[in-house]
Amino acid sequence: EVRNYNDQNLAKRLVDALAKKGYTYYSKQSQDSGILSRFPIISQTAPYPPEKDRGSITKAVIKIADITVAFYSAHLDYTHYACYLPRGYSGVTWQKLPAPILDVDKIMEQNLASERDEAIDIFVEDAKKEQEQGNLVLLGGDFNEPSHLDWTEKSKDLFDRNGVVVPWNNSHTLADNGFLDAYRIQYPNPVDYPGLTWPANNTDVVLSKLLWAKDADERDRIDFIYYFPDTRLVLQDIIIVGPEGCIVN
């Protein structure tokens, strides 16, 4: 996620700071979502540009040896955060509800009221053009939406999901179009390996400032790396980068 505060160019600041430490990286200025690459960026566009704070997708075409990679960086719409409903919170106002909403149709209705699905549909169509050119395609970022691979029958009673199994829209769309969820390929069991990415623990910040649903266990996996399978691309490992520890002891 990119913020160019005070009209500064965050991409340039990152590249310059790394250069002072002896590292060569490449980045082009962007808004809301961005890409920092160890390899030169041939071109960069915004298939889904940021408008009215409803998310974005940035695409960088990168050359690695003789292989061209189309890498997409996503920061999808944070509103209508429907995975709060079964936890007893509104995904629109962030206020506590009189009771959790466990009706899957109502959960999906609120989820689809976001613009996350529009962004993913545009990505899928753009990615098809890259694939037709023989390019590798990867998509990573903050989706602000869980995965149907996580909200399963076996995991329905974890993290205050209150027994609900939800077929989250965008993970289904990506799977239906052949994209693989790298973390779930490496760790297919969502009970033993939940892969939680939000909220992140920070021992330097008061816990109450890290939480949105303060009386619920809102932990979830909403950040992903997807890739389209290709013989030139082999998943070796995947790790979650961030502070150790958890907001729940």
CSV table of C-alpha atoms in Angstrom, one decimal:
chain,number,residue,atom,x,y,z
A,1,GLU,CA,0.0,0.0,0.0
A,2,VAL,CA,1.4,3.3,-1.1
A,3,ARG,CA,0.9,6.8,0.3
A,4,ASN,CA,2.9,9.7,-1.2
A,5,TYR,CA,2.5,12.0,1.8
A,6,ASN,CA,3.3,15.7,1.3
A,7,ASP,CA,3.5,15.1,-2.4
A,8,GLN,CA,6.6,12.9,-2.0
A,9,ASN,CA,7.5,10.1,-4.3
A,10,LEU,CA,7.6,7.0,-2.1
A,11,ALA,CA,8.9,4.8,-4.9
A,12,LYS,CA,12.0,7.1,-5.3
A,13,ARG,CA,12.5,7.3,-1.5
A,14,LEU,CA,12.6,3.5,-1.2
A,15,VAL,CA,15.0,3.1,-4.1
A,16,ASP,CA,17.3,5.8,-2.9
A,17,ALA,CA,17.3,4.5,0.7
A,18,LEU,CA,18.1,1.0,-0.5
A,19,ALA,CA,20.9,2.4,-2.8
A,20,LYS,CA,22.5,4.0,0.3
A,21,LYS,CA,22.6,0.5,1.8
A,22,GLY,CA,24.2,-1.0,-1.3
A,23,TYR,CA,21.1,-2.6,-2.8
A,24,THR,CA,19.8,-2.0,-6.3
A,25,TYR,CA,16.0,-2.0,-6.6
A,26,TYR,CA,13.6,-0.5,-9.1
A,27,SER,CA,10.2,1.2,-8.6
A,28,LYS,CA,8.0,3.6,-10.4
A,29,GLN,CA,5.7,6.2,-8.8
A,30,SER,CA,2.2,4.9,-8.1
A,31,GLN,CA,-0.9,5.6,-6.0
A,32,ASP,CA,-2.5,3.3,-3.4
A,33,SER,CA,-0.7,0.1,-4.5
A,34,GLY,CA,2.9,-0.2,-5.7
A,35,ILE,CA,5.7,-2.5,-6.6
A,36,LEU,CA,9.4,-2.6,-5.6
A,37,SER,CA,11.4,-4.9,-7.8
A,38,ARG,CA,14.9,-6.4,-7.8
A,39,PHE,CA,14.7,-6.4,-11.6
A,40,PRO,CA,14.2,-3.5,-14.0
A,41,ILE,CA,10.6,-2.6,-14.7
A,42,ILE,CA,9.8,-2.4,-18.4
A,43,SER,CA,6.5,-0.7,-18.0
A,44,GLN,CA,3.9,0.0,-15.3
A,45,THR,CA,0.2,0.7,-15.6
A,46,ALA,CA,-2.9,0.7,-13.4
A,47,PRO,CA,-5.5,-1.8,-14.7
A,48,TYR,CA,-7.7,-0.7,-11.8
A,49,PRO,CA,-6.8,2.8,-10.8
A,50,PRO,CA,-7.6,4.3,-7.4
A,51,GLU,CA,-10.8,6.2,-7.3
A,52,LYS,CA,-12.7,7.5,-4.2
A,53,ASP,CA,-10.6,5.3,-1.9
A,54,ARG,CA,-12.1,2.1,-3.3
A,55,GLY,CA,-8.9,0.1,-3.9
A,56,SER,CA,-6.6,-0.3,-6.8
A,57,ILE,CA,-4.4,-2.7,-8.8
A,58,THR,CA,-1.0,-1.7,-10.2
A,59,LYS,CA,0.8,-3.8,-12.9
A,60,ALA,CA,4.5,-3.9,-13.6
A,61,VAL,CA,5.9,-5.8,-16.5
A,62,ILE,CA,9.4,-7.1,-15.4
A,63,LYS,CA,12.1,-8.9,-17.3
A,64,ILE,CA,13.9,-11.7,-15.5
A,65,ALA,CA,16.6,-13.2,-17.7
A,66,ASP,CA,14.7,-14.1,-20.8
A,67,ILE,CA,11.3,-14.4,-19.0
A,68,THR,CA,8.7,-11.7,-18.9
A,69,VAL,CA,6.6,-11.4,-15.8
A,70,ALA,CA,3.4,-9.4,-15.3
A,71,PHE,CA,3.2,-8.7,-11.6
A,72,TYR,CA,0.1,-7.2,-10.2
A,73,SER,CA,0.0,-5.5,-6.8
A,74,ALA,CA,-3.5,-5.2,-5.3
A,75,HIS,CA,-4.9,-3.1,-2.5
A,76,LEU,CA,-8.6,-3.9,-2.8
A,77,ASP,CA,-11.6,-2.0,-1.4
A,78,TYR,CA,-11.7,-2.0,2.4
A,79,THR,CA,-15.4,-1.2,2.7
A,80,HIS,CA,-18.2,-3.7,3.2
A,81,TYR,CA,-15.7,-5.9,5.1
A,82,ALA,CA,-18.3,-8.7,5.3
A,83,CYS,CA,-16.2,-11.1,7.4
A,84,TYR,CA,-17.0,-9.0,10.4
A,85,LEU,CA,-20.7,-9.8,10.2
A,86,PRO,CA,-20.5,-13.3,11.7
A,87,ARG,CA,-18.2,-11.8,14.3
A,88,GLY,CA,-20.9,-9.4,15.4
A,89,TYR,CA,-19.7,-6.2,13.7
A,90,SER,CA,-20.7,-4.2,10.7
A,91,GLY,CA,-18.3,-4.2,7.8
A,92,VAL,CA,-19.5,-0.7,6.8
A,93,THR,CA,-19.7,1.3,10.0
A,94,TRP,CA,-17.3,-1.0,12.1
A,95,GLN,CA,-19.8,-0.7,14.9
A,96,LYS,CA,-20.8,-3.7,17.1
A,97,LEU,CA,-24.1,-5.3,16.1
A,98,PRO,CA,-26.9,-6.5,18.4
A,99,ALA,CA,-26.0,-10.0,17.3
A,100,PRO,CA,-23.7,-11.8,14.8
A,101,ILE,CA,-25.2,-12.2,11.3
A,102,LEU,CA,-24.8,-15.9,10.3
A,103,ASP,CA,-27.0,-15.9,7.2
A,104,VAL,CA,-24.5,-16.6,4.4
A,105,ASP,CA,-26.7,-14.9,1.8
A,106,LYS,CA,-26.6,-11.7,3.8
A,107,ILE,CA,-22.9,-12.0,4.3
A,108,MET,CA,-22.3,-12.4,0.5
A,109,GLU,CA,-24.7,-9.6,-0.3
A,110,GLN,CA,-22.6,-7.2,1.8
A,111,ASN,CA,-19.4,-8.6,0.4
A,112,LEU,CA,-20.5,-8.0,-3.2
A,113,ALA,CA,-21.5,-4.4,-2.3
A,114,SER,CA,-17.8,-3.7,-2.2
A,115,GLU,CA,-15.8,-3.0,-5.4
A,116,ARG,CA,-13.4,-5.9,-4.8
A,117,ASP,CA,-15.1,-8.2,-7.3
A,118,GLU,CA,-15.0,-5.5,-10.0
A,119,ALA,CA,-11.2,-5.1,-9.5
A,120,ILE,CA,-10.6,-8.9,-9.6
A,121,ASP,CA,-12.7,-9.2,-12.8
A,122,ILE,CA,-10.6,-6.6,-14.5
A,123,PHE,CA,-7.4,-8.3,-13.3
A,124,VAL,CA,-8.6,-11.6,-14.7
A,125,GLU,CA,-9.3,-10.1,-18.2
A,126,ASP,CA,-6.0,-8.2,-18.2
A,127,ALA,CA,-4.1,-11.3,-17.1
A,128,LYS,CA,-5.5,-13.3,-19.9
A,129,LYS,CA,-3.9,-10.9,-22.4
A,130,GLU,CA,-0.5,-11.3,-20.6
A,131,GLN,CA,-0.9,-15.1,-20.7
A,132,GLU,CA,-1.6,-15.0,-24.4
A,133,GLN,CA,1.7,-13.3,-24.9
A,134,GLY,CA,3.4,-16.1,-23.0
A,135,ASN,CA,4.2,-14.1,-19.9
A,136,LEU,CA,4.1,-15.3,-16.3
A,137,VAL,CA,1.4,-13.8,-14.1
A,138,LEU,CA,1.5,-13.2,-10.4
A,139,LEU,CA,-0.9,-11.3,-8.2
A,140,GLY,CA,-0.2,-10.2,-4.6
A,141,GLY,CA,-1.5,-7.8,-2.1
A,142,ASP,CA,-4.1,-6.9,0.5
A,143,PHE,CA,-7.5,-8.2,-0.7
A,144,ASN,CA,-9.5,-7.1,2.4
A,145,GLU,CA,-11.5,-10.3,1.9
A,146,PRO,CA,-10.8,-13.8,3.2
A,147,SER,CA,-10.6,-17.0,1.1
A,148,HIS,CA,-13.1,-19.8,0.7
A,149,LEU,CA,-10.1,-22.1,1.3
A,150,ASP,CA,-9.9,-20.8,4.9
A,151,TRP,CA,-13.6,-20.6,5.9
A,152,THR,CA,-14.3,-24.3,5.6
A,153,GLU,CA,-16.3,-26.9,7.5
A,154,LYS,CA,-13.2,-27.9,9.5
A,155,SER,CA,-12.3,-24.3,10.5
A,156,LYS,CA,-15.8,-22.8,10.9
A,157,ASP,CA,-15.6,-22.6,14.7
A,158,LEU,CA,-12.2,-20.8,14.7
A,159,PHE,CA,-11.6,-17.0,15.1
A,160,ASP,CA,-15.2,-16.2,16.1
A,161,ARG,CA,-16.6,-17.3,12.8
A,162,ASN,CA,-19.5,-18.8,14.7
A,163,GLY,CA,-19.9,-21.9,12.6
A,164,VAL,CA,-20.3,-20.1,9.3
A,165,VAL,CA,-18.8,-21.5,6.0
A,166,VAL,CA,-18.5,-18.7,3.5
A,167,PRO,CA,-17.7,-19.2,-0.3
A,168,TRP,CA,-15.9,-15.9,-0.6
A,169,ASN,CA,-16.3,-14.5,-4.0
A,170,ASN,CA,-12.9,-13.4,-5.2
A,171,SER,CA,-10.9,-16.4,-4.1
A,172,HIS,CA,-13.5,-18.5,-6.0
A,173,THR,CA,-13.2,-16.3,-9.1
A,174,LEU,CA,-9.4,-16.6,-9.1
A,175,ALA,CA,-9.5,-20.4,-8.6
A,176,ASP,CA,-12.1,-20.8,-11.3
A,177,ASN,CA,-9.8,-19.0,-13.7
A,178,GLY,CA,-6.9,-21.3,-12.8
A,179,PHE,CA,-5.0,-19.1,-10.3
A,180,LEU,CA,-3.3,-20.8,-7.4
A,181,ASP,CA,-3.1,-19.5,-3.8
A,182,ALA,CA,0.6,-19.9,-3.0
A,183,TYR,CA,0.1,-20.2,0.7
A,184,ARG,CA,-2.6,-22.9,0.4
A,185,ILE,CA,-0.6,-24.8,-2.1
A,186,GLN,CA,2.3,-25.0,0.4
A,187,TYR,CA,0.0,-25.3,3.5
A,188,PRO,CA,-3.4,-26.8,2.5
A,189,ASN,CA,-4.7,-27.3,6.0
A,190,PRO,CA,-6.4,-24.1,7.2
A,191,VAL,CA,-6.7,-25.4,10.8
A,192,ASP,CA,-3.0,-26.3,11.3
A,193,TYR,CA,-1.8,-23.4,9.1
A,194,PRO,CA,-4.3,-20.5,9.3
A,195,GLY,CA,-1.8,-18.1,7.8
A,196,LEU,CA,-3.2,-15.1,9.6
A,197,THR,CA,-2.1,-11.7,8.2
A,198,TRP,CA,-4.5,-9.3,10.0
A,199,PRO,CA,-4.4,-7.7,12.5
A,200,ALA,CA,-0.6,-7.7,12.9
A,201,ASN,CA,0.9,-7.6,16.3
A,202,ASN,CA,3.0,-4.6,17.4
A,203,THR,CA,4.4,-4.5,20.9
A,204,ASP,CA,5.1,-0.8,20.5
A,205,VAL,CA,1.4,0.1,20.1
A,206,VAL,CA,-1.4,-0.2,22.6
A,207,LEU,CA,-3.5,-3.2,21.7
A,208,SER,CA,-6.7,-1.3,21.4
A,209,LYS,CA,-5.2,0.7,18.5
A,210,LEU,CA,-4.5,-2.4,16.5
A,211,LEU,CA,-8.1,-3.7,16.6
A,212,TRP,CA,-11.3,-2.7,14.7
A,213,ALA,CA,-13.6,-5.4,16.2
A,214,LYS,CA,-12.5,-4.9,19.8
A,215,ASP,CA,-14.7,-7.6,21.4
A,216,ALA,CA,-14.2,-10.2,18.7
A,217,ASP,CA,-11.4,-12.4,17.4
A,218,GLU,CA,-11.0,-10.7,14.0
A,219,ARG,CA,-7.8,-12.5,12.9
A,220,ASP,CA,-7.9,-13.6,9.3
A,221,ARG,CA,-5.9,-14.2,6.2
A,222,ILE,CA,-6.7,-11.3,3.8
A,223,ASP,CA,-3.3,-10.9,2.1
A,224,PHE,CA,-2.4,-13.3,-0.7
A,225,ILE,CA,0.0,-14.2,-3.4
A,226,TYR,CA,-1.6,-15.9,-6.4
A,227,TYR,CA,0.1,-17.3,-9.5
A,228,PHE,CA,-1.0,-18.9,-12.8
A,229,PRO,CA,0.7,-22.3,-13.1
A,230,ASP,CA,3.5,-22.6,-15.6
A,231,THR,CA,6.3,-25.0,-16.2
A,232,ARG,CA,8.8,-22.1,-15.8
A,233,LEU,CA,7.4,-21.3,-12.4
A,234,VAL,CA,8.0,-23.6,-9.3
A,235,LEU,CA,6.8,-22.8,-5.8
A,236,GLN,CA,9.7,-23.5,-3.4
A,237,ASP,CA,8.5,-21.8,-0.2
A,238,ILE,CA,6.3,-19.1,1.1
A,239,ILE,CA,6.5,-17.2,4.4
A,240,ILE,CA,4.6,-14.6,6.2
A,241,VAL,CA,6.7,-11.5,6.8
A,242,GLY,CA,6.0,-9.4,9.9
A,243,PRO,CA,6.4,-9.2,13.6
A,244,GLU,CA,6.4,-12.3,15.7
A,245,GLY,CA,3.7,-12.9,18.2
A,246,CYS,CA,-0.1,-12.5,18.0
A,247,ILE,CA,-2.7,-10.0,19.2
A,248,VAL,CA,-4.4,-12.9,21.0
A,249,ASN,CA,-2.3,-14.5,23.8
